[in-house]
Amino acid sequence: MSATAKKQAPNAEDIRARKGGTPLVSLTAYTTPMARLMDKHCDFVLVGDSVGMVLHGLTSTLGVTMEMMILHGQAVARGLSQAMLVIDMPFGSYEEGPQQAFRNAARLMAETGCAAVKLEGGVEMAETIRFLVKRGIPVMAHIGLTPQSINTLGGYKVQGRDAQADAVLADARAVAGAGAFSVVLEKVPQKLADKITAEVAIPTIGIGASAGCDGQILVVDDMLGFFTAFKPKFVKRYADLGPLAEAGIAEYAADVRARAFPGAEHVFADQAPAAKTPSKG
């Protein structure tokens, strides 16, 4: 292969094959410009239903719709050529049963071109995962803290401590056995995350889990400091762009009010500038 050959985006089986290898890198994206920035650095990019809280000001992910996921999925797809695109199934689009899940997952894939969908739930979603996979829809599972279930979980709490550990482990085994090509572990104790990673044959993707997972994912607006309403314990801020952006906006506002912007270099003369005469060689 030529050293300059264009990298091809991985598919679900490529991700599955990375089990135990170089850790998988992932971030969320919701817009074309952000997708372009992360394309060459990520193995897969997730259009998460976190878009509801990050970009739309919702207090949870429960108000996110299929139309929102499709709109943002299409935007992110335009910015990717090297990373795999995965899109969240929103709340209410798959829980009713396998047939409902298939209709909505098929629509999501057809209208965005994504390579896989992600859905939340363990043992109770195994039948649906199996149904989708058998019909050609790759599924990334999501267990531990499942944000769409915060009303039954009692909030954004760590899942899998003490007596809960066996249930989370059972969830991991169930989704792997049903055919999911990978599984996100969210807010799971480190020891349990390591145990799951060692036991299941598919890659584990940690978010507030363990460095021993087969990969990691973060919400990009969290790790870049754009989302400042709160910072989860598991987030490392690799940049603090929110305050920088606000400072830039404040400077712009001050310049406008002082009539310092636009300056002479930003406005146009009545006459077009004369064309330059080519110099003789």
C-alpha positions as protocol buffer text, in pm:
chain_id: "A"
residue {
  index: 1
  type: MET
  ca { x: 0 y: 0 z: 0 }
}
residue {
  index: 2
  type: SER
  ca { x: 123 y: 347 z: -82 }
}
residue {
  index: 3
  type: ALA
  ca { x: 247 y: 550 z: 212 }
}
residue {
  index: 4
  type: THR
  ca { x: 15 y: 828 z: 97 }
}
residue {
  index: 5
  type: ALA
  ca { x: -294 y: 607 z: 62 }
}
residue {
  index: 6
  type: LYS
  ca { x: -601 y: 748 z: 231 }
}
residue {
  index: 7
  type: LYS
  ca { x: -692 y: 579 z: 559 }
}
residue {
  index: 8
  type: GLN
  ca { x: -1023 y: 394 z: 542 }
}
residue {
  index: 9
  type: ALA
  ca { x: -1267 y: 429 z: 829 }
}
residue {
  index: 10
  type: PRO
  ca { x: -1289 y: 115 z: 1043 }
}
residue {
  index: 11
  type: ASN
  ca { x: -1609 y: -85 z: 1063 }
}
residue {
  index: 12
  type: ALA
  ca { x: -1764 y: -277 z: 1352 }
}
residue {
  index: 13
  type: GLU
  ca { x: -1552 y: -586 z: 1294 }
}
residue {
  index: 14
  type: ASP
  ca { x: -1235 y: -377 z: 1285 }
}
residue {
  index: 15
  type: ILE
  ca { x: -1328 y: -231 z: 1624 }
}
residue {
  index: 16
  type: ARG
  ca { x: -1408 y: -577 z: 1763 }
}
residue {
  index: 17
  type: ALA
  ca { x: -1068 y: -699 z: 1643 }
}
residue {
  index: 18
  type: ARG
  ca { x: -894 y: -434 z: 1854 }
}
residue {
  index: 19
  type: LYS
  ca { x: -980 y: -622 z: 2173 }
}
residue {
  index: 20
  type: GLY
  ca { x: -671 y: -627 z: 2392 }
}
residue {
  index: 21
  type: GLY
  ca { x: -469 y: -417 z: 2147 }
}
residue {
  index: 22
  type: THR
  ca { x: -382 y: -49 z: 2124 }
}
residue {
  index: 23
  type: PRO
  ca { x: -654 y: 138 z: 2313 }
}
residue {
  index: 24
  type: LEU
  ca { x: -940 y: 271 z: 2104 }
}
residue {
  index: 25
  type: VAL
  ca { x: -986 y: 649 z: 2098 }
}
residue {
  index: 26
  type: SER
  ca { x: -1328 y: 809 z: 2077 }
}
residue {
  index: 27
  type: LEU
  ca { x: -1498 y: 1144 z: 2136 }
}
residue {
  index: 28
  type: THR
  ca { x: -1849 y: 1274 z: 2085 }
}
residue {
  index: 29
  type: ALA
  ca { x: -1923 y: 1519 z: 1805 }
}
residue {
  index: 30
  type: TYR
  ca { x: -2240 y: 1702 z: 1705 }
}
residue {
  index: 31
  type: THR
  ca { x: -2122 y: 1938 z: 1426 }
}
residue {
  index: 32
  type: THR
  ca { x: -1923 y: 1919 z: 1103 }
}
residue {
  index: 33
  type: PRO
  ca { x: -1636 y: 2148 z: 1215 }
}
residue {
  index: 34
  type: MET
  ca { x: -1576 y: 1949 z: 1535 }
}
residue {
  index: 35
  type: ALA
  ca { x: -1593 y: 1620 z: 1345 }
}
residue {
  index: 36
  type: ARG
  ca { x: -1324 y: 1745 z: 1106 }
}
residue {
  index: 37
  type: LEU
  ca { x: -1095 y: 1832 z: 1397 }
}
residue {
  index: 38
  type: MET
  ca { x: -1112 y: 1485 z: 1550 }
}
residue {
  index: 39
  type: ASP
  ca { x: -1140 y: 1272 z: 1235 }
}
residue {
  index: 40
  type: LYS
  ca { x: -774 y: 1174 z: 1205 }
}
residue {
  index: 41
  type: HIS
  ca { x: -727 y: 1127 z: 1580 }
}
residue {
  index: 42
  type: CYS
  ca { x: -1023 y: 901 z: 1667 }
}
residue {
  index: 43
  type: ASP
  ca { x: -1100 y: 541 z: 1580 }
}
residue {
  index: 44
  type: PHE
  ca { x: -1471 y: 611 z: 1606 }
}
residue {
  index: 45
  type: VAL
  ca { x: -1677 y: 922 z: 1668 }
}
residue {
  index: 46
  type: LEU
  ca { x: -2005 y: 906 z: 1857 }
}
residue {
  index: 47
  type: VAL
  ca { x: -2297 y: 1136 z: 1797 }
}
residue {
  index: 48
  type: GLY
  ca { x: -2423 y: 1107 z: 2152 }
}
residue {
  index: 49
  type: ASP
  ca { x: -2767 y: 1195 z: 2281 }
}
residue {
  index: 50
  type: SER
  ca { x: -2566 y: 1416 z: 2518 }
}
residue {
  index: 51
  type: VAL
  ca { x: -2623 y: 1668 z: 2239 }
}
residue {
  index: 52
  type: GLY
  ca { x: -2948 y: 1751 z: 2415 }
}
residue {
  index: 53
  type: MET
  ca { x: -2765 y: 1881 z: 2722 }
}
residue {
  index: 54
  type: VAL
  ca { x: -2451 y: 2013 z: 2552 }
}
residue {
  index: 55
  type: LEU
  ca { x: -2602 y: 2201 z: 2258 }
}
residue {
  index: 56
  type: HIS
  ca { x: -2974 y: 2229 z: 2325 }
}
residue {
  index: 57
  type: GLY
  ca { x: -2980 y: 2321 z: 2693 }
}
residue {
  index: 58
  type: LEU
  ca { x: -3189 y: 2025 z: 2807 }
}
residue {
  index: 59
  type: THR
  ca { x: -3154 y: 1905 z: 3166 }
}
residue {
  index: 60
  type: SER
  ca { x: -3121 y: 1539 z: 3061 }
}
residue {
  index: 61
  type: THR
  ca { x: -3102 y: 1327 z: 2746 }
}
residue {
  index: 62
  type: LEU
  ca { x: -3467 y: 1221 z: 2769 }
}
residue {
  index: 63
  type: GLY
  ca { x: -3599 y: 1499 z: 2544 }
}
residue {
  index: 64
  type: VAL
  ca { x: -3372 y: 1411 z: 2252 }
}
residue {
  index: 65
  type: THR
  ca { x: -3561 y: 1297 z: 1941 }
}
residue {
  index: 66
  type: MET
  ca { x: -3482 y: 1084 z: 1637 }
}
residue {
  index: 67
  type: GLU
  ca { x: -3497 y: 1398 z: 1425 }
}
residue {
  index: 68
  type: MET
  ca { x: -3228 y: 1562 z: 1641 }
}
residue {
  index: 69
  type: MET
  ca { x: -3003 y: 1257 z: 1618 }
}
residue {
  index: 70
  type: ILE
  ca { x: -3046 y: 1238 z: 1241 }
}
residue {
  index: 71
  type: LEU
  ca { x: -2976 y: 1610 z: 1195 }
}
residue {
  index: 72
  type: HIS
  ca { x: -2657 y: 1600 z: 1403 }
}
residue {
  index: 73
  type: GLY
  ca { x: -2560 y: 1262 z: 1259 }
}
residue {
  index: 74
  type: GLN
  ca { x: -2574 y: 1403 z: 908 }
}
residue {
  index: 75
  type: ALA
  ca { x: -2365 y: 1703 z: 1014 }
}
residue {
  index: 76
  type: VAL
  ca { x: -2096 y: 1486 z: 1172 }
}
residue {
  index: 77
  type: ALA
  ca { x: -2092 y: 1247 z: 876 }
}
residue {
  index: 78
  type: ARG
  ca { x: -1991 y: 1538 z: 651 }
}
residue {
  index: 79
  type: GLY
  ca { x: -1681 y: 1592 z: 863 }
}
residue {
  index: 80
  type: LEU
  ca { x: -1555 y: 1233 z: 879 }
}
residue {
  index: 81
  type: SER
  ca { x: -1355 y: 1027 z: 634 }
}
residue {
  index: 82
  type: GLN
  ca { x: -1115 y: 831 z: 856 }
}
residue {
  index: 83
  type: ALA
  ca { x: -1310 y: 765 z: 1178 }
}
residue {
  index: 84
  type: MET
  ca { x: -1607 y: 533 z: 1212 }
}
residue {
  index: 85
  type: LEU
  ca { x: -1942 y: 701 z: 1280 }
}
residue {
  index: 86
  type: VAL
  ca { x: -2164 y: 565 z: 1559 }
}
residue {
  index: 87
  type: ILE
  ca { x: -2495 y: 728 z: 1658 }
}
residue {
  index: 88
  type: ASP
  ca { x: -2699 y: 695 z: 1978 }
}
residue {
  index: 89
  type: MET
  ca { x: -3052 y: 562 z: 1966 }
}
residue {
  index: 90
  type: PRO
  ca { x: -3255 y: 821 z: 2159 }
}
residue {
  index: 91
  type: PHE
  ca { x: -3484 y: 747 z: 2451 }
}
residue {
  index: 92
  type: GLY
  ca { x: -3812 y: 590 z: 2341 }
}
residue {
  index: 93
  type: SER
  ca { x: -3683 y: 474 z: 2001 }
}
residue {
  index: 94
  type: TYR
  ca { x: -3598 y: 113 z: 2089 }
}
residue {
  index: 95
  type: GLU
  ca { x: -3720 y: 9 z: 2435 }
}
residue {
  index: 96
  type: GLU
  ca { x: -4065 y: -105 z: 2317 }
}
residue {
  index: 97
  type: GLY
  ca { x: -3924 y: -409 z: 2141 }
}
residue {
  index: 98
  type: PRO
  ca { x: -3696 y: -544 z: 1868 }
}
residue {
  index: 99
  type: GLN
  ca { x: -3923 y: -444 z: 1580 }
}
residue {
  index: 100
  type: GLN
  ca { x: -3944 y: -81 z: 1695 }
}
residue {
  index: 101
  type: ALA
  ca { x: -3568 y: -78 z: 1748 }
}
residue {
  index: 102
  type: PHE
  ca { x: -3506 y: -215 z: 1400 }
}
residue {
  index: 103
  type: ARG
  ca { x: -3729 y: 41 z: 1230 }
}
residue {
  index: 104
  type: ASN
  ca { x: -3558 y: 331 z: 1403 }
}
residue {
  index: 105
  type: ALA
  ca { x: -3205 y: 194 z: 1376 }
}
residue {
  index: 106
  type: ALA
  ca { x: -3255 y: 127 z: 1004 }
}
residue {
  index: 107
  type: ARG
  ca { x: -3383 y: 482 z: 957 }
}
residue {
  index: 108
  type: LEU
  ca { x: -3088 y: 624 z: 1148 }
}
residue {
  index: 109
  type: MET
  ca { x: -2839 y: 432 z: 935 }
}
residue {
  index: 110
  type: ALA
  ca { x: -3016 y: 506 z: 606 }
}
residue {
  index: 111
  type: GLU
  ca { x: -3047 y: 880 z: 667 }
}
residue {
  index: 112
  type: THR
  ca { x: -2701 y: 943 z: 813 }
}
residue {
  index: 113
  type: GLY
  ca { x: -2475 y: 675 z: 667 }
}
residue {
  index: 114
  type: CYS
  ca { x: -2353 y: 577 z: 1014 }
}
residue {
  index: 115
  type: ALA
  ca { x: -2174 y: 244 z: 1051 }
}
residue {
  index: 116
  type: ALA
  ca { x: -2338 y: 143 z: 1380 }
}
residue {
  index: 117
  type: VAL
  ca { x: -2584 y: 247 z: 1647 }
}
residue {
  index: 118
  type: LYS
  ca { x: -2546 y: 256 z: 2024 }
}
residue {
  index: 119
  type: LEU
  ca { x: -2818 y: 172 z: 2272 }
}
residue {
  index: 120
  type: GLU
  ca { x: -2837 y: 156 z: 2649 }
}
residue {
  index: 121
  type: GLY
  ca { x: -2920 y: -147 z: 2859 }
}
residue {
  index: 122
  type: GLY
  ca { x: -2787 y: -489 z: 2949 }
}
residue {
  index: 123
  type: VAL
  ca { x: -2972 y: -812 z: 3013 }
}
residue {
  index: 124
  type: GLU
  ca { x: -3309 y: -657 z: 2927 }
}
residue {
  index: 125
  type: MET
  ca { x: -3182 y: -538 z: 2587 }
}
residue {
  index: 126
  type: ALA
  ca { x: -3001 y: -858 z: 2484 }
}
residue {
  index: 127
  type: GLU
  ca { x: -3293 y: -984 z: 2274 }
}
residue {
  index: 128
  type: THR
  ca { x: -3313 y: -651 z: 2089 }
}
residue {
  index: 129
  type: ILE
  ca { x: -2938 y: -643 z: 2026 }
}
residue {
  index: 130
  type: ARG
  ca { x: -2949 y: -997 z: 1889 }
}
residue {
  index: 131
  type: PHE
  ca { x: -3245 y: -907 z: 1664 }
}
residue {
  index: 132
  type: LEU
  ca { x: -3066 y: -603 z: 1521 }
}
residue {
  index: 133
  type: VAL
  ca { x: -2732 y: -775 z: 1466 }
}
residue {
  index: 134
  type: LYS
  ca { x: -2897 y: -1065 z: 1282 }
}
residue {
  index: 135
  type: ARG
  ca { x: -3053 y: -810 z: 1048 }
}
residue {
  index: 136
  type: GLY
  ca { x: -2732 y: -631 z: 961 }
}
residue {
  index: 137
  type: ILE
  ca { x: -2726 y: -350 z: 1217 }
}
residue {
  index: 138
  type: PRO
  ca { x: -2402 y: -336 z: 1420 }
}
residue {
  index: 139
  type: VAL
  ca { x: -2469 y: -246 z: 1783 }
}
residue {
  index: 140
  type: MET
  ca { x: -2248 y: -83 z: 2043 }
}
residue {
  index: 141
  type: ALA
  ca { x: -2391 y: -153 z: 2388 }
}
residue {
  index: 142
  type: HIS
  ca { x: -2386 y: 82 z: 2689 }
}
residue {
  index: 143
  type: ILE
  ca { x: -2410 y: -41 z: 3049 }
}
residue {
  index: 144
  type: GLY
  ca { x: -2333 y: 82 z: 3400 }
}
residue {
  index: 145
  type: LEU
  ca { x: -2472 y: 433 z: 3431 }
}
residue {
  index: 146
  type: THR
  ca { x: -2725 y: 461 z: 3152 }
}
residue {
  index: 147
  type: PRO
  ca { x: -2832 y: 829 z: 3138 }
}
residue {
  index: 148
  type: GLN
  ca { x: -3166 y: 749 z: 2974 }
}
residue {
  index: 149
  type: SER
  ca { x: -3257 y: 558 z: 3293 }
}
residue {
  index: 150
  type: ILE
  ca { x: -3173 y: 827 z: 3548 }
}
residue {
  index: 151
  type: ASN
  ca { x: -3531 y: 833 z: 3678 }
}
residue {
  index: 152
  type: THR
  ca { x: -3509 y: 469 z: 3779 }
}
residue {
  index: 153
  type: LEU
  ca { x: -3143 y: 477 z: 3882 }
}
residue {
  index: 154
  type: GLY
  ca { x: -3199 y: 772 z: 4115 }
}
residue {
  index: 155
  type: GLY
  ca { x: -2964 y: 1009 z: 3934 }
}
residue {
  index: 156
  type: TYR
  ca { x: -2614 y: 1002 z: 3787 }
}
residue {
  index: 157
  type: LYS
  ca { x: -2467 y: 758 z: 4039 }
}
residue {
  index: 158
  type: VAL
  ca { x: -2179 y: 512 z: 4013 }
}
residue {
  index: 159
  type: GLN
  ca { x: -2316 y: 171 z: 3915 }
}
residue {
  index: 160
  type: GLY
  ca { x: -2173 y: -166 z: 4019 }
}
residue {
  index: 161
  type: ARG
  ca { x: -2058 y: -111 z: 4374 }
}
residue {
  index: 162
  type: ASP
  ca { x: -2102 y: -388 z: 4631 }
}
residue {
  index: 163
  type: ALA
  ca { x: -2413 y: -597 z: 4558 }
}
residue {
  index: 164
  type: GLN
  ca { x: -2466 y: -429 z: 4219 }
}
residue {
  index: 165
  type: ALA
  ca { x: -2144 y: -567 z: 4075 }
}
residue {
  index: 166
  type: ASP
  ca { x: -2290 y: -903 z: 3973 }
}
residue {
  index: 167
  type: ALA
  ca { x: -2576 y: -733 z: 3788 }
}
residue {
  index: 168
  type: VAL
  ca { x: -2343 y: -511 z: 3587 }
}
residue {
  index: 169
  type: LEU
  ca { x: -2121 y: -808 z: 3505 }
}
residue {
  index: 170
  type: ALA
  ca { x: -2430 y: -1001 z: 3393 }
}
residue {
  index: 171
  type: ASP
  ca { x: -2523 y: -707 z: 3170 }
}
residue {
  index: 172
  type: ALA
  ca { x: -2178 y: -715 z: 3009 }
}
residue {
  index: 173
  type: ARG
  ca { x: -2197 y: -1087 z: 2945 }
}
residue {
  index: 174
  type: ALA
  ca { x: -2548 y: -1053 z: 2803 }
}
residue {
  index: 175
  type: VAL
  ca { x: -2471 y: -781 z: 2549 }
}
residue {
  index: 176
  type: ALA
  ca { x: -2151 y: -955 z: 2440 }
}
residue {
  index: 177
  type: GLY
  ca { x: -2338 y: -1281 z: 2400 }
}
residue {
  index: 178
  type: ALA
  ca { x: -2611 y: -1107 z: 2200 }
}
residue {
  index: 179
  type: GLY
  ca { x: -2363 y: -988 z: 1940 }
}
residue {
  index: 180
  type: ALA
  ca { x: -2272 y: -631 z: 2035 }
}
residue {
  index: 181
  type: PHE
  ca { x: -1932 y: -548 z: 1883 }
}
residue {
  index: 182
  type: SER
  ca { x: -1826 y: -337 z: 2182 }
}
residue {
  index: 183
  type: VAL
  ca { x: -1965 y: -205 z: 2510 }
}
residue {
  index: 184
  type: VAL
  ca { x: -1941 y: 133 z: 2683 }
}
residue {
  index: 185
  type: LEU
  ca { x: -1887 y: 113 z: 3060 }
}
residue {
  index: 186
  type: GLU
  ca { x: -2000 y: 436 z: 3226 }
}
residue {
  index: 187
  type: LYS
  ca { x: -1931 y: 526 z: 3591 }
}
residue {
  index: 188
  type: VAL
  ca { x: -1834 y: 171 z: 3685 }
}
residue {
  index: 189
  type: PRO
  ca { x: -1579 y: 108 z: 3963 }
}
residue {
  index: 190
  type: GLN
  ca { x: -1228 y: 45 z: 3834 }
}
residue {
  index: 191
  type: LYS
  ca { x: -1195 y: -309 z: 3970 }
}
residue {
  index: 192
  type: LEU
  ca { x: -1526 y: -414 z: 3816 }
}
residue {
  index: 193
  type: ALA
  ca { x: -1440 y: -249 z: 3483 }
}
residue {
  index: 194
  type: ASP
  ca { x: -1112 y: -444 z: 3475 }
}
residue {
  index: 195
  type: LYS
  ca { x: -1296 y: -768 z: 3554 }
}
residue {
  index: 196
  type: ILE
  ca { x: -1547 y: -708 z: 3275 }
}
residue {
  index: 197
  type: THR
  ca { x: -1268 y: -620 z: 3031 }
}
residue {
  index: 198
  type: ALA
  ca { x: -1091 y: -944 z: 3115 }
}
residue {
  index: 199
  type: GLU
  ca { x: -1404 y: -1159 z: 3087 }
}
residue {
  index: 200
  type: VAL
  ca { x: -1588 y: -1038 z: 2776 }
}
residue {
  index: 201
  type: ALA
  ca { x: -1459 y: -1100 z: 2425 }
}
residue {
  index: 202
  type: ILE
  ca { x: -1554 y: -757 z: 2292 }
}
residue {
  index: 203
  type: PRO
  ca { x: -1379 y: -423 z: 2351 }
}
residue {
  index: 204
  type: THR
  ca { x: -1484 y: -223 z: 2654 }
}
residue {
  index: 205
  type: ILE
  ca { x: -1497 y: 156 z: 2611 }
}
residue {
  index: 206
  type: GLY
  ca { x: -1455 y: 339 z: 2939 }
}
residue {
  index: 207
  type: ILE
  ca { x: -1607 y: 667 z: 3050 }
}
residue {
  index: 208
  type: GLY
  ca { x: -1546 y: 697 z: 3420 }
}
residue {
  index: 209
  type: ALA
  ca { x: -1434 y: 333 z: 3439 }
}
residue {
  index: 210
  type: SER
  ca { x: -1068 y: 224 z: 3409 }
}
residue {
  index: 211
  type: ALA
  ca { x: -753 y: 289 z: 3209 }
}
residue {
  index: 212
  type: GLY
  ca { x: -752 y: -88 z: 3165 }
}
residue {
  index: 213
  type: CYS
  ca { x: -1052 y: -72 z: 2933 }
}
residue {
  index: 214
  type: ASP
  ca { x: -993 y: -140 z: 2564 }
}
residue {
  index: 215
  type: GLY
  ca { x: -1070 y: 222 z: 2482 }
}
residue {
  index: 216
  type: GLN
  ca { x: -1193 y: 554 z: 2616 }
}
residue {
  index: 217
  type: ILE
  ca { x: -1458 y: 808 z: 2524 }
}
residue {
  index: 218
  type: LEU
  ca { x: -1537 y: 1158 z: 2651 }
}
residue {
  index: 219
  type: VAL
  ca { x: -1783 y: 1430 z: 2559 }
}
residue {
  index: 220
  type: VAL
  ca { x: -1567 y: 1667 z: 2355 }
}
residue {
  index: 221
  type: ASP
  ca { x: -1724 y: 1981 z: 2503 }
}
residue {
  index: 222
  type: ASP
  ca { x: -1632 y: 1852 z: 2850 }
}
residue {
  index: 223
  type: MET
  ca { x: -1269 y: 1778 z: 2771 }
}
residue {
  index: 224
  type: LEU
  ca { x: -1220 y: 2108 z: 2582 }
}
residue {
  index: 225
  type: GLY
  ca { x: -1389 y: 2316 z: 2851 }
}
residue {
  index: 226
  type: PHE
  ca { x: -1675 y: 2446 z: 2636 }
}
residue {
  index: 227
  type: PHE
  ca { x: -1943 y: 2291 z: 2860 }
}
residue {
  index: 228
  type: THR
  ca { x: -1904 y: 2457 z: 3198 }
}
residue {
  index: 229
  type: ALA
  ca { x: -2236 y: 2393 z: 3376 }
}
residue {
  index: 230
  type: PHE
  ca { x: -2062 y: 2111 z: 3567 }
}
residue {
  index: 231
  type: LYS
  ca { x: -1757 y: 1885 z: 3529 }
}
residue {
  index: 232
  type: PRO
  ca { x: -1791 y: 1511 z: 3600 }
}
residue {
  index: 233
  type: LYS
  ca { x: -1514 y: 1356 z: 3810 }
}
residue {
  index: 234
  type: PHE
  ca { x: -1408 y: 1135 z: 3518 }
}
residue {
  index: 235
  type: VAL
  ca { x: -1342 y: 1429 z: 3284 }
}
residue {
  index: 236
  type: LYS
  ca { x: -990 y: 1560 z: 3227 }
}
residue {
  index: 237
  type: ARG
  ca { x: -986 y: 1910 z: 3080 }
}
residue {
  index: 238
  type: TYR
  ca { x: -730 y: 1907 z: 2799 }
}
residue {
  index: 239
  type: ALA
  ca { x: -810 y: 2270 z: 2719 }
}
residue {
  index: 240
  type: ASP
  ca { x: -1015 y: 2548 z: 2878 }
}
residue {
  index: 241
  type: LEU
  ca { x: -1170 y: 2703 z: 2571 }
}
residue {
  index: 242
  type: GLY
  ca { x: -1493 y: 2823 z: 2729 }
}
residue {
  index: 243
  type: PRO
  ca { x: -1335 y: 3113 z: 2919 }
}
residue {
  index: 244
  type: LEU
  ca { x: -1118 y: 3196 z: 2614 }
}
residue {
  index: 245
  type: ALA
  ca { x: -1425 y: 3213 z: 2394 }
}
residue {
  index: 246
  type: GLU
  ca { x: -1610 y: 3431 z: 2643 }
}
residue {
  index: 247
  type: ALA
  ca { x: -1311 y: 3666 z: 2668 }
}
residue {
  index: 248
  type: GLY
  ca { x: -1306 y: 3699 z: 2291 }
}
residue {
  index: 249
  type: ILE
  ca { x: -1680 y: 3775 z: 2283 }
}
residue {
  index: 250
  type: ALA
  ca { x: -1640 y: 4035 z: 2558 }
}
residue {
  index: 251
  type: GLU
  ca { x: -1356 y: 4206 z: 2367 }
}
residue {
  index: 252
  type: TYR
  ca { x: -1564 y: 4210 z: 2051 }
}
residue {
  index: 253
  type: ALA
  ca { x: -1860 y: 4364 z: 2237 }
}
residue {
  index: 254
  type: ALA
  ca { x: -1635 y: 4634 z: 2386 }
}
residue {
  index: 255
  type: ASP
  ca { x: -1489 y: 4718 z: 2043 }
}
residue {
  index: 256
  type: VAL
  ca { x: -1834 y: 4748 z: 1887 }
}
residue {
  index: 257
  type: ARG
  ca { x: -1961 y: 4977 z: 2162 }
}
residue {
  index: 258
  type: ALA
  ca { x: -1649 y: 5192 z: 2133 }
}
residue {
  index: 259
  type: ARG
  ca { x: -1676 y: 5196 z: 1751 }
}
residue {
  index: 260
  type: ALA
  ca { x: -1331 y: 5041 z: 1736 }
}
residue {
  index: 261
  type: PHE
  ca { x: -1469 y: 4762 z: 1516 }
}
residue {
  index: 262
  type: PRO
  ca { x: -1493 y: 4746 z: 1224 }
}
residue {
  index: 263
  type: GLY
  ca { x: -1167 y: 4923 z: 1145 }
}
residue {
  index: 264
  type: ALA
  ca { x: -1048 y: 5056 z: 810 }
}
residue {
  index: 265
  type: GLU
  ca { x: -910 y: 4714 z: 721 }
}
residue {
  index: 266
  type: HIS
  ca { x: -1255 y: 4554 z: 761 }
}
residue {
  index: 267
  type: VAL
  ca { x: -1461 y: 4784 z: 538 }
}
residue {
  index: 268
  type: PHE
  ca { x: -1480 y: 4842 z: 162 }
}
residue {
  index: 269
  type: ALA
  ca { x: -1391 y: 5153 z: -44 }
}
residue {
  index: 270
  type: ASP
  ca { x: -1634 y: 5311 z: -291 }
}
residue {
  index: 271
  type: GLN
  ca { x: -1410 y: 5210 z: -580 }
}
residue {
  index: 272
  type: ALA
  ca { x: -1261 y: 4870 z: -643 }
}
residue {
  index: 273
  type: PRO
  ca { x: -880 y: 4871 z: -620 }
}
residue {
  index: 274
  type: ALA
  ca { x: -700 y: 4902 z: -949 }
}
residue {
  index: 275
  type: ALA
  ca { x: -577 y: 4580 z: -1097 }
}
residue {
  index: 276
  type: LYS
  ca { x: -205 y: 4525 z: -1064 }
}
residue {
  index: 277
  type: THR
  ca { x: -3 y: 4546 z: -1386 }
}
residue {
  index: 278
  type: PRO
  ca { x: 202 y: 4231 z: -1439 }
}
residue {
  index: 279
  type: SER
  ca { x: 572 y: 4297 z: -1404 }
}
residue {
  index: 280
  type: LYS
  ca { x: 804 y: 4211 z: -1694 }
}
residue {
  index: 281
  type: GLY
  ca { x: 1029 y: 3916 z: -1643 }
}
